[in-house]
CSV table of C-alpha atoms and ligand atoms in Angstrom, one decimal:
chain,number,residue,atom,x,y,z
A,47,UNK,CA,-68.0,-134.5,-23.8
A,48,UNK,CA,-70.5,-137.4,-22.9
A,49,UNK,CA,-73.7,-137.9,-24.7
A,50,UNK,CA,-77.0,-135.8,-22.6
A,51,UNK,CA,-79.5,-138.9,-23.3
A,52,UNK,CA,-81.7,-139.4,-20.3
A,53,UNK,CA,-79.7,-136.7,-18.1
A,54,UNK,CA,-81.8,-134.0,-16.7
A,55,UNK,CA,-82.3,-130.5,-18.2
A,56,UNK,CA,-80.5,-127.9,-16.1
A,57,UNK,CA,-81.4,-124.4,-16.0
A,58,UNK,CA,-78.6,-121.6,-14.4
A,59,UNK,CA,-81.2,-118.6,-13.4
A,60,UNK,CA,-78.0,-116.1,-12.7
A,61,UNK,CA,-75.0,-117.2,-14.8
A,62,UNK,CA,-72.2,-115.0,-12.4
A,63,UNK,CA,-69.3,-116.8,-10.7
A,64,UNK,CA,-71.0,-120.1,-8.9
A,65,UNK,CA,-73.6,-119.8,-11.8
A,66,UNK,CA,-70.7,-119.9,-14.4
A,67,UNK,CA,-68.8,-122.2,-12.9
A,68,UNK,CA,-71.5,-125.5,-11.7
A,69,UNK,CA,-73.0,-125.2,-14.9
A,70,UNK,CA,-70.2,-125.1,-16.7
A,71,UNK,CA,-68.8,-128.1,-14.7
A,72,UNK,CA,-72.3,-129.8,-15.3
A,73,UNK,CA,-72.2,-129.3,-19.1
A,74,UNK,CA,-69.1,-130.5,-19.4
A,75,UNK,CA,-70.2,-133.4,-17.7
A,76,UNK,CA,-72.8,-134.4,-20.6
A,77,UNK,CA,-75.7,-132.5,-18.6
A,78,UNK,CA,-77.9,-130.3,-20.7
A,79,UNK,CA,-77.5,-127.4,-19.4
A,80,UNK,CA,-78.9,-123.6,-20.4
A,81,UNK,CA,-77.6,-120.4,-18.8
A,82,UNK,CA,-80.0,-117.0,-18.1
A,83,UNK,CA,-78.0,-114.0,-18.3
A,84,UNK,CA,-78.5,-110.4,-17.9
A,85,UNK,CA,-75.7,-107.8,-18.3
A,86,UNK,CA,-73.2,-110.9,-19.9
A,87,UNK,CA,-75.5,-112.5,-22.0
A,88,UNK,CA,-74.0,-111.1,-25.4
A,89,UNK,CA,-70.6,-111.5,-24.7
A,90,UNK,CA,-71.6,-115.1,-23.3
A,91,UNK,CA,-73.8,-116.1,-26.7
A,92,UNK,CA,-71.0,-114.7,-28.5
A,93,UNK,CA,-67.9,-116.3,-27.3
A,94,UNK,CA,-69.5,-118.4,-24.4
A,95,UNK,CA,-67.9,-119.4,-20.9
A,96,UNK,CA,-64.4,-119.6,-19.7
A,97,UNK,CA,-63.4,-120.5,-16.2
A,98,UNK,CA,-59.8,-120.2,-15.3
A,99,UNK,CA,-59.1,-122.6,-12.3
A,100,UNK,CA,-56.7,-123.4,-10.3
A,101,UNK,CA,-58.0,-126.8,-9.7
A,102,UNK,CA,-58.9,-127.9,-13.2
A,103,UNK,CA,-57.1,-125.9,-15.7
A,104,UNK,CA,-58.7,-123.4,-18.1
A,105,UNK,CA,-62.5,-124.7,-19.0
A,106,UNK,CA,-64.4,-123.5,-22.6
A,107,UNK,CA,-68.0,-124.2,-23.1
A,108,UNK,CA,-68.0,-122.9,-26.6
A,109,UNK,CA,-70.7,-122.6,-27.8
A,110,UNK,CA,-72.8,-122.3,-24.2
A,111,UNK,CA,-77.0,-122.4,-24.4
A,112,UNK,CA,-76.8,-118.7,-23.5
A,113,UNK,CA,-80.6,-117.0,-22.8
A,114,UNK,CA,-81.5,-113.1,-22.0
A,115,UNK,CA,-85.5,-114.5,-21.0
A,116,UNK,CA,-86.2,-117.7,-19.3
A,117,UNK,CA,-89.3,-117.4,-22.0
A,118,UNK,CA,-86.8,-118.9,-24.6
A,119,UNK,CA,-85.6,-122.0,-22.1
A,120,UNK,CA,-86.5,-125.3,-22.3
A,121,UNK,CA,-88.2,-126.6,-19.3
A,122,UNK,CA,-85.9,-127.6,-16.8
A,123,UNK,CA,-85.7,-130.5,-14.5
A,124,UNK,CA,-82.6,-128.8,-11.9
A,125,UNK,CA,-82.5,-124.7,-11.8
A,126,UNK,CA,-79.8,-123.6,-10.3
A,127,UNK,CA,-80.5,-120.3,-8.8
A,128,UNK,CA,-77.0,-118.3,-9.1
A,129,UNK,CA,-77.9,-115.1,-8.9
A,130,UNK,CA,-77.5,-113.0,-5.3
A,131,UNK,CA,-79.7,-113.3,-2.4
A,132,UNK,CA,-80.6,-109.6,-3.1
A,133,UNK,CA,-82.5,-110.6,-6.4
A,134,UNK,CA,-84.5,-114.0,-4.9
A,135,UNK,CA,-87.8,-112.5,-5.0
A,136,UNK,CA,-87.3,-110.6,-8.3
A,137,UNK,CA,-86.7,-114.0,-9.7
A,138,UNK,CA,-89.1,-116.6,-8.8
A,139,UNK,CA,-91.0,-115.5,-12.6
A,140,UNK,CA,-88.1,-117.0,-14.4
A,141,UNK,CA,-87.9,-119.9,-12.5
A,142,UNK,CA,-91.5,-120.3,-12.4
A,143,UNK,CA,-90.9,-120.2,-16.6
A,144,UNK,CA,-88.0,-122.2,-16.5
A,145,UNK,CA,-89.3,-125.2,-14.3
A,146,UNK,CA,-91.3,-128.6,-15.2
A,147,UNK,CA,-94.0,-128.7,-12.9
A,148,UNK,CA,-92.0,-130.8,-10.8
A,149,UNK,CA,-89.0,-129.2,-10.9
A,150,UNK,CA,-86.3,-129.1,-8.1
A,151,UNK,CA,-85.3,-125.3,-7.6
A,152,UNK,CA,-81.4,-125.4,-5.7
A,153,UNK,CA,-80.7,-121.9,-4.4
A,154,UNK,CA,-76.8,-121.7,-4.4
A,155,UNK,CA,-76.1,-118.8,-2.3
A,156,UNK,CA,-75.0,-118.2,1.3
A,157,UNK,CA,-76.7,-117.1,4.1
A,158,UNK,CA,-79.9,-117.6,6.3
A,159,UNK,CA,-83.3,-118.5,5.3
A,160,UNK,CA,-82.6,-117.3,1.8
A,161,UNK,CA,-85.1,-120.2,0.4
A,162,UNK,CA,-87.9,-118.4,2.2
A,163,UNK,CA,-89.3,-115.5,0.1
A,164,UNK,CA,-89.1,-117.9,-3.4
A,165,UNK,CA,-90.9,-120.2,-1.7
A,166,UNK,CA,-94.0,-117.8,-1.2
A,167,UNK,CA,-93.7,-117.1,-4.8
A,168,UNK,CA,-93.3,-120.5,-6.1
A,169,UNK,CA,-95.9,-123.2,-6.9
A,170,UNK,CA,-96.3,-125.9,-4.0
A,171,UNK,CA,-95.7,-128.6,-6.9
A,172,UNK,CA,-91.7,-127.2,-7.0
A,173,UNK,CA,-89.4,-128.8,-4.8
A,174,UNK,CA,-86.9,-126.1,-3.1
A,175,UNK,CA,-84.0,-127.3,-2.1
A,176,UNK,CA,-80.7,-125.2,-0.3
A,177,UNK,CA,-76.6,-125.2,-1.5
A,178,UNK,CA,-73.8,-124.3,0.6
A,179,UNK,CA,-70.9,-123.5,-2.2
A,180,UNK,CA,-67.4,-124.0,-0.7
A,181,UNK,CA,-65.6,-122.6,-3.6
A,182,UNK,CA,-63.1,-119.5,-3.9
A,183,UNK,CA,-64.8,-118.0,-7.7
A,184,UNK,CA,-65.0,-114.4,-9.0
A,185,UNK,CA,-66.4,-113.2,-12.5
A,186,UNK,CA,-63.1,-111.5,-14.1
A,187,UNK,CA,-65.0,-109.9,-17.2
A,188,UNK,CA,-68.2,-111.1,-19.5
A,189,UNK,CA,-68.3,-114.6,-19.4
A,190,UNK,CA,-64.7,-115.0,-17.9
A,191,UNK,CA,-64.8,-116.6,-14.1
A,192,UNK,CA,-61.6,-117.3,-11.9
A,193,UNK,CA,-61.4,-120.3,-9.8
A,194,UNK,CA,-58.9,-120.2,-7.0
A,195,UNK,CA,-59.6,-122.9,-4.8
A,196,UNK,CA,-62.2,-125.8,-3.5
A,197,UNK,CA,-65.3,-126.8,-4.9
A,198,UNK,CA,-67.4,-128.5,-3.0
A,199,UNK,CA,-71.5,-128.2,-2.8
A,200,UNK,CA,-73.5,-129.3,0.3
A,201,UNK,CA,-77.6,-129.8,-0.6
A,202,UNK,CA,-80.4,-129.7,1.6
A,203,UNK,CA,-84.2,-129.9,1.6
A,204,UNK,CA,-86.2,-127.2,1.9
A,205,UNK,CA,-89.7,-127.6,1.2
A,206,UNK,CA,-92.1,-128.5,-1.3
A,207,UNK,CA,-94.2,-131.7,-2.3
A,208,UNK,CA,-91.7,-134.6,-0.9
A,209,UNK,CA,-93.6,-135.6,2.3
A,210,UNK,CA,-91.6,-137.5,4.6
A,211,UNK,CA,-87.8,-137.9,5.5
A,212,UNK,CA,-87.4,-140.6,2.8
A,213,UNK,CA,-88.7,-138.8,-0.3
A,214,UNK,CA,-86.7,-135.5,0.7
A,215,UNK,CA,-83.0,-137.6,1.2
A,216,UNK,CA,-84.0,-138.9,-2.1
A,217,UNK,CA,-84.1,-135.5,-4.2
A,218,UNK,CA,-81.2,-134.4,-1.8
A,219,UNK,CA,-78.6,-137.5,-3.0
A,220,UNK,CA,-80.2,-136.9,-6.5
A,221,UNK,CA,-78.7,-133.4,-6.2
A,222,UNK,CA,-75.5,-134.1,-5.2
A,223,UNK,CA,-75.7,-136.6,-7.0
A,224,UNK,CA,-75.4,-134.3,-10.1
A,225,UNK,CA,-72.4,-132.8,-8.9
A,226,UNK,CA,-70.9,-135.8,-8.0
A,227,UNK,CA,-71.2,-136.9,-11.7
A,228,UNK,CA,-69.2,-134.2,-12.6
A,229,UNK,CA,-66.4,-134.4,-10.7
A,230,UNK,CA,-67.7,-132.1,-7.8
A,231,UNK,CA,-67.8,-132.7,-3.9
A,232,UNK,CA,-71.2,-133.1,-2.5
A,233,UNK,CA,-73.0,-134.3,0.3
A,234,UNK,CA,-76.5,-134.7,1.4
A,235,UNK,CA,-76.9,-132.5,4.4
A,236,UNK,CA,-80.1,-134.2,6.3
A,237,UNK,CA,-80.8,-130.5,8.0
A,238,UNK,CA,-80.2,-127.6,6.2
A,239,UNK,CA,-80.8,-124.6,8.7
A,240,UNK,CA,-78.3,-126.6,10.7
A,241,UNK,CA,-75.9,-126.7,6.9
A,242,UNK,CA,-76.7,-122.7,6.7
A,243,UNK,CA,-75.8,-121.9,10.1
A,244,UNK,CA,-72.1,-123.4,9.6
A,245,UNK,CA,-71.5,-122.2,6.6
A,246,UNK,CA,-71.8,-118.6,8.2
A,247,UNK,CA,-69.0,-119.2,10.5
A,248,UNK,CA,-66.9,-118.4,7.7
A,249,UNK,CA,-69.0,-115.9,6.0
A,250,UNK,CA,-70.0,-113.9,8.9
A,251,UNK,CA,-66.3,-112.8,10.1
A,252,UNK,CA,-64.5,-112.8,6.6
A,253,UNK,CA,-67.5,-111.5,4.2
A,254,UNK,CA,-68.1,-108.5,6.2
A,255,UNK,CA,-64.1,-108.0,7.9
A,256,UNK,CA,-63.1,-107.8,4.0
A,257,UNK,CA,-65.0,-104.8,3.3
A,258,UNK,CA,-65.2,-103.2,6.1
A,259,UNK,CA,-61.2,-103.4,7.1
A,260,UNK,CA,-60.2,-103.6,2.8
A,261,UNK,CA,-58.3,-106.6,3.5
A,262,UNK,CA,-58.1,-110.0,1.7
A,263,UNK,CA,-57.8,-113.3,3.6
A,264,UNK,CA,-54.4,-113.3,3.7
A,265,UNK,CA,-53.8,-110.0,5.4
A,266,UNK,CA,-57.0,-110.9,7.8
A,267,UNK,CA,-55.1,-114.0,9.0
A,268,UNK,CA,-51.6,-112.2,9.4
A,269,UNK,CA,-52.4,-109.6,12.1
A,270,UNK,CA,-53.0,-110.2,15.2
A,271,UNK,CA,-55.9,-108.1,15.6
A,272,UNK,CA,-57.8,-109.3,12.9
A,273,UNK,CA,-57.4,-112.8,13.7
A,274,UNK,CA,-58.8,-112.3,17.3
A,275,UNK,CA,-61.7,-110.4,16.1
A,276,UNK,CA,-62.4,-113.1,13.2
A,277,UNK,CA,-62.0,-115.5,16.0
A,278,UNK,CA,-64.5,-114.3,18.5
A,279,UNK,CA,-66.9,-113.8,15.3
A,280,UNK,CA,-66.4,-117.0,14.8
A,281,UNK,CA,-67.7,-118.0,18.9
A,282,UNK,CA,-70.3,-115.8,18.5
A,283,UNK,CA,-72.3,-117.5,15.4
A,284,UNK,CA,-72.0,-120.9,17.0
A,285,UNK,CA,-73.6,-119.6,19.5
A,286,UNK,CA,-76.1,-118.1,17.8
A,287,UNK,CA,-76.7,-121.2,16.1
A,288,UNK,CA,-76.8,-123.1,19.1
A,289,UNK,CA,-79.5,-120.6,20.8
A,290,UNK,CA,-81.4,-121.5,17.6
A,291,UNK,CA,-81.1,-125.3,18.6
A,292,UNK,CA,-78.6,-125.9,15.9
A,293,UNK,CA,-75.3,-127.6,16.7
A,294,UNK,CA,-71.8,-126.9,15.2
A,295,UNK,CA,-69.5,-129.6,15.6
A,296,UNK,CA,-66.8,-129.0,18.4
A,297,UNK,CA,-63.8,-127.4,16.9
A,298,UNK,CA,-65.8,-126.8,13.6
A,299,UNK,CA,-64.4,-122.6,14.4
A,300,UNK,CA,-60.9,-123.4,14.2
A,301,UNK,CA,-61.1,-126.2,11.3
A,302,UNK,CA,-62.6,-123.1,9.3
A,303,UNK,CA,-59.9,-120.5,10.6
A,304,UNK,CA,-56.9,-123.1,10.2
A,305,UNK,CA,-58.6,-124.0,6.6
A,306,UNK,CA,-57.9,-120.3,5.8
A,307,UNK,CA,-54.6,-120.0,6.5
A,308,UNK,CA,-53.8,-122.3,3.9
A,309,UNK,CA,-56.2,-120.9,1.6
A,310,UNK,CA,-55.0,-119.0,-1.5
A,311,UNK,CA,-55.0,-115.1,-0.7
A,312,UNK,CA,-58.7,-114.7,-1.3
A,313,UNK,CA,-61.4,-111.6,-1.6
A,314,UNK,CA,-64.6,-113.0,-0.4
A,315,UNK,CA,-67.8,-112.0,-2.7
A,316,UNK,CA,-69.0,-109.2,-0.7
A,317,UNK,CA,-66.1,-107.6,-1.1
A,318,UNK,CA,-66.8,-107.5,-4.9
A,319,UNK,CA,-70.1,-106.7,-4.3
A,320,UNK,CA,-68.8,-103.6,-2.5
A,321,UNK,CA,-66.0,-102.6,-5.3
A,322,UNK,CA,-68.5,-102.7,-8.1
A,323,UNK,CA,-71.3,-101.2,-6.1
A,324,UNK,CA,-73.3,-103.7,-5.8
A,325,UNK,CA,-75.8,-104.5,-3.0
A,326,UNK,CA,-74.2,-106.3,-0.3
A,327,UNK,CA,-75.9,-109.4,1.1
A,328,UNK,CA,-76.6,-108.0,4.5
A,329,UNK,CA,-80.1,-109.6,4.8
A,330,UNK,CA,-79.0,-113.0,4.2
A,331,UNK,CA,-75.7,-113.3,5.9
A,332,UNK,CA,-76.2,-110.6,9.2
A,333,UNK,CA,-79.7,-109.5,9.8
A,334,UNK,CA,-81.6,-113.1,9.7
A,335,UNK,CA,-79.0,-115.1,11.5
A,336,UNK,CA,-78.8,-111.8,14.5
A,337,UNK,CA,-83.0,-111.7,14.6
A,338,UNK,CA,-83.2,-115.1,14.7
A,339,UNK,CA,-80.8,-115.4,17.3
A,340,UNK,CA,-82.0,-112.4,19.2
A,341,UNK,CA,-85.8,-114.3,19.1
A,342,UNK,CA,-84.2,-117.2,20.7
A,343,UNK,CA,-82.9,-114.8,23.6
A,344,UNK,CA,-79.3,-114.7,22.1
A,345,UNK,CA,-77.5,-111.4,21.8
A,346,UNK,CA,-74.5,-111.1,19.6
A,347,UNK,CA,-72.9,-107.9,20.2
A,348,UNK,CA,-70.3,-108.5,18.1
A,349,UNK,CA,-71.8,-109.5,15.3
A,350,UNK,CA,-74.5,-106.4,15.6
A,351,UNK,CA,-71.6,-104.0,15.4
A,352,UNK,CA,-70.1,-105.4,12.2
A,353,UNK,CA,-73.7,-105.3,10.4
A,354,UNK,CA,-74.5,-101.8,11.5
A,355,UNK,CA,-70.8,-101.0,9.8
A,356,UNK,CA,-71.5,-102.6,6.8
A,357,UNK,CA,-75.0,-101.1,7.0
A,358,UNK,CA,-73.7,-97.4,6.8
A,359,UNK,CA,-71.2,-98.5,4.6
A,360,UNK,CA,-73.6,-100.1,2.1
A,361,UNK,CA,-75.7,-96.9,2.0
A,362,UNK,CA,-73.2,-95.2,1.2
A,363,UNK,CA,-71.9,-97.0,-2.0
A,364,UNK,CA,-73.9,-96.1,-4.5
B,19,LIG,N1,-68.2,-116.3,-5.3
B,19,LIG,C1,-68.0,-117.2,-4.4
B,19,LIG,O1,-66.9,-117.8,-4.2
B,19,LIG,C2,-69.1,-117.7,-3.5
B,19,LIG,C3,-70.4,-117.2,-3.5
B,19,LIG,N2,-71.4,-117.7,-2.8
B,19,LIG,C4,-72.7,-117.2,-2.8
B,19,LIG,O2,-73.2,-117.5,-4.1
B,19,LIG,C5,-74.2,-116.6,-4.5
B,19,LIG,C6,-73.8,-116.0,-5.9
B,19,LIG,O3,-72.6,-115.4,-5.8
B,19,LIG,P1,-71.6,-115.0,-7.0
B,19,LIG,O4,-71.7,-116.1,-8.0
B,19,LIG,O5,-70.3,-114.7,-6.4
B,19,LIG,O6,-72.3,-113.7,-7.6
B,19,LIG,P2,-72.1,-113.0,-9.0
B,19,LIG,O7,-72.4,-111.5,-8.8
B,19,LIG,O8,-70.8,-113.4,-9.6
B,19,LIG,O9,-73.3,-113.6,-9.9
B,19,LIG,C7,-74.6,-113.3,-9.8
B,19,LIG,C8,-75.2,-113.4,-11.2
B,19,LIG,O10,-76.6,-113.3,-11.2
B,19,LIG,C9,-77.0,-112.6,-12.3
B,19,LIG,N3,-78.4,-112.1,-12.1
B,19,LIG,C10,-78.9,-111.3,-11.1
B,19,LIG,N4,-80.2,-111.1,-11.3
B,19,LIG,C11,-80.5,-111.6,-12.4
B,19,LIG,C12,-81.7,-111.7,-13.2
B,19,LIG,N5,-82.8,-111.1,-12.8
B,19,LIG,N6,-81.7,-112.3,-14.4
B,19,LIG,C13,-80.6,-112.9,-14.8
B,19,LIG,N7,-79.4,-112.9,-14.1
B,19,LIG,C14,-79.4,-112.3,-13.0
B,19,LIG,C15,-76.0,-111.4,-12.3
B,19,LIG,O11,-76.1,-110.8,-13.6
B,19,LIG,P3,-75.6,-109.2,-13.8
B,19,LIG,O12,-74.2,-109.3,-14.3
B,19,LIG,O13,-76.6,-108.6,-14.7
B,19,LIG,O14,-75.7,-108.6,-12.4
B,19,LIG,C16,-74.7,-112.2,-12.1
B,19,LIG,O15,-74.3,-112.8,-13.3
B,19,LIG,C17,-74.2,-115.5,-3.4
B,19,LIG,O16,-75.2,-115.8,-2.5
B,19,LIG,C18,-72.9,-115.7,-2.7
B,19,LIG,O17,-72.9,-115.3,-1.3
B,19,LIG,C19,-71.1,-118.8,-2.0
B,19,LIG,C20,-69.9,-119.4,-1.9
B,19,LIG,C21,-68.8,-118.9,-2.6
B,20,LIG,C1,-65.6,-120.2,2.8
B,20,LIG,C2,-65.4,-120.1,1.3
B,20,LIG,C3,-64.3,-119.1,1.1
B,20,LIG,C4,-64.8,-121.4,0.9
B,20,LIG,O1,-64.8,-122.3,1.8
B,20,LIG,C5,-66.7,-119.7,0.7
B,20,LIG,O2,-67.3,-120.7,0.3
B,20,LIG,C6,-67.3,-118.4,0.5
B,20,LIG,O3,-66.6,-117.4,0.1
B,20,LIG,O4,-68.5,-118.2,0.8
């Protein structure tokens, strides 16, 4: 492991699967990096992190800076929020602890808009920032996260202190930058409502198809019926996006769908959400994207119908 002289702190406010894994990847990398837990944070301070992956082998951080209060943290230059979008606003104390007072708070979750209710909660001097995870990761047990397949992180500006175009690209390439230094694909992404948008034409037919039909990826993409359905979910976000005045680029849709096919047989995190009766992210990833859409005078039946299922379903699974 390199030397962590003149690297920047990292804090992981939500050490689960994407949590887990960047931070373990960053550490590895020589970053400094400290991990809040809840429910794993004994078995993590005990035995620390493992990530089994497909890509890189099996990964140990033993022993990993493991913390049940972001009282105990250093201050942190990077906090990578990790947790789900269902806990944002519950968290912005931690981060609040956790940060320098020009910290650069990256929210790694999918979905619309999820920056927005940390940001009322966070001090204008903290730089908020967005993080569209390509990555197929699950926690397995305490501390234990599988990696199936990809990797990739794209960063984008929120809001906060950096005034112009300039000083935002700046903190964004310093982002990816950190990835980049450990062995992770990033890019800058110069609009990140138009970064959020794409990402949810492949989280707004598979998330909510997987729980709602009980079907993995692979199973989705063998049947006929499935894949028409996944594909006309598909049409219907870009358009939704483009109502919104965001593009997707041409043949973005079947890029994603083709990408899938080849994909290892995958359970997307909703659908572990769902089995361990968990909240599912139906906020972020249905009801933003369908009112903003709908205040832009778009309609998305299709889309409506799947949240309203997953809705009842959610309500149900407690
Ligand atoms: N998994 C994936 O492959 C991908 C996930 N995403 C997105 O990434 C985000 C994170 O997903 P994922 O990693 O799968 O989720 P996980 O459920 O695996 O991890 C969430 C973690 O946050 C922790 N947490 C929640 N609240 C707190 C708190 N108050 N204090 C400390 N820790 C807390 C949870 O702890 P506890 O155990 O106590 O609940 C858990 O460890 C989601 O928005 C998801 O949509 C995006 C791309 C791919
Ligand atoms: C689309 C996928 C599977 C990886 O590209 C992903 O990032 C997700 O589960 O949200």
């Amino acid at each position: 492991m390199m030397g962590a002289v003149n690297k920047p702190v990292v804090g992981i406010i939500g050490t689960g699967a994407i949590g887990g894994f960047y931070g373990v990847m960053l550490a590895r990398a020589g970053f400094d990096v400290h991990f809040l837990l809840r429910s794993e944070f004994s078995a993590v301070a005990e035995r620390g992190l493992q990530i089994n992956s497909a890509v890189h082998g099996p990964l140990t951080l033993h022993p990993a800076q493991a913390y049940s209060s972001a009282e105990d943290m250093p201050k942190c230059d990077w906090l990578l929020v990790g947790a789900k979008t269902t806990s944002n606003a519950g968290l912005a104390p931690s981060i609040i602890q956790a940060a320098k007072p020009d910290a650069k708070v990256l929210v790694l979750q999918n979905g619309l808009d999820v920056e927005d209710s940390l940001r009322e909660l966070l001090p204008e001097s903290l730089h908020l920032l967005g993080g569209l995870c390509l990555i197929c990761v699950h926690r397995e047990g305490p501390g234990l996260v599988t990696h199936q397949a990809l990797g990739a992180v794209n960063v984008g500006y929120h809001s906060g202190p950096a005034v112009d175009d300039g000083a935002r690209m700046a903190i964004v390439e310093e982002g990816s930058g950190l990835f980049r230094a450990a062995g992770i694909d990033s890019q800058a992404m110069p609009n990140l409502q138009q970064a959020r948008w794409q990402k949810l034409v492949w989280n707004i037919p598979y998330n909510g198809l997987s729980v709602l039909l009980g079907a993995s990826t692979t199973p989705l993409m063998a049947d006929a019926d499935s894949r028409a359905l996944i594909q006309a979910l598909m049409a219907e976000v870009v358009q939704g996006a483009k109502a919104c005045g965001q593009e997707i680029p041409p043949g973005y849709a079947d890029y994603l769908f083709m990408m899938t096919e080849k994909m290892p047989d995958y359970w997307p995190s909703m659908y572990h959400d769902f089995l361990h009766k968990r909240p599912l992210e139906l906020e972020a990833i249905y009801a933003r994207p369908l009112a903003a859409a709908k205040a832009a005078g778009c309609e998305l039946p299709r889309i409506e119908a799947l949240y309203r299922n997953l809705r009842f379903i959610d309500r149900r699974n407690v």
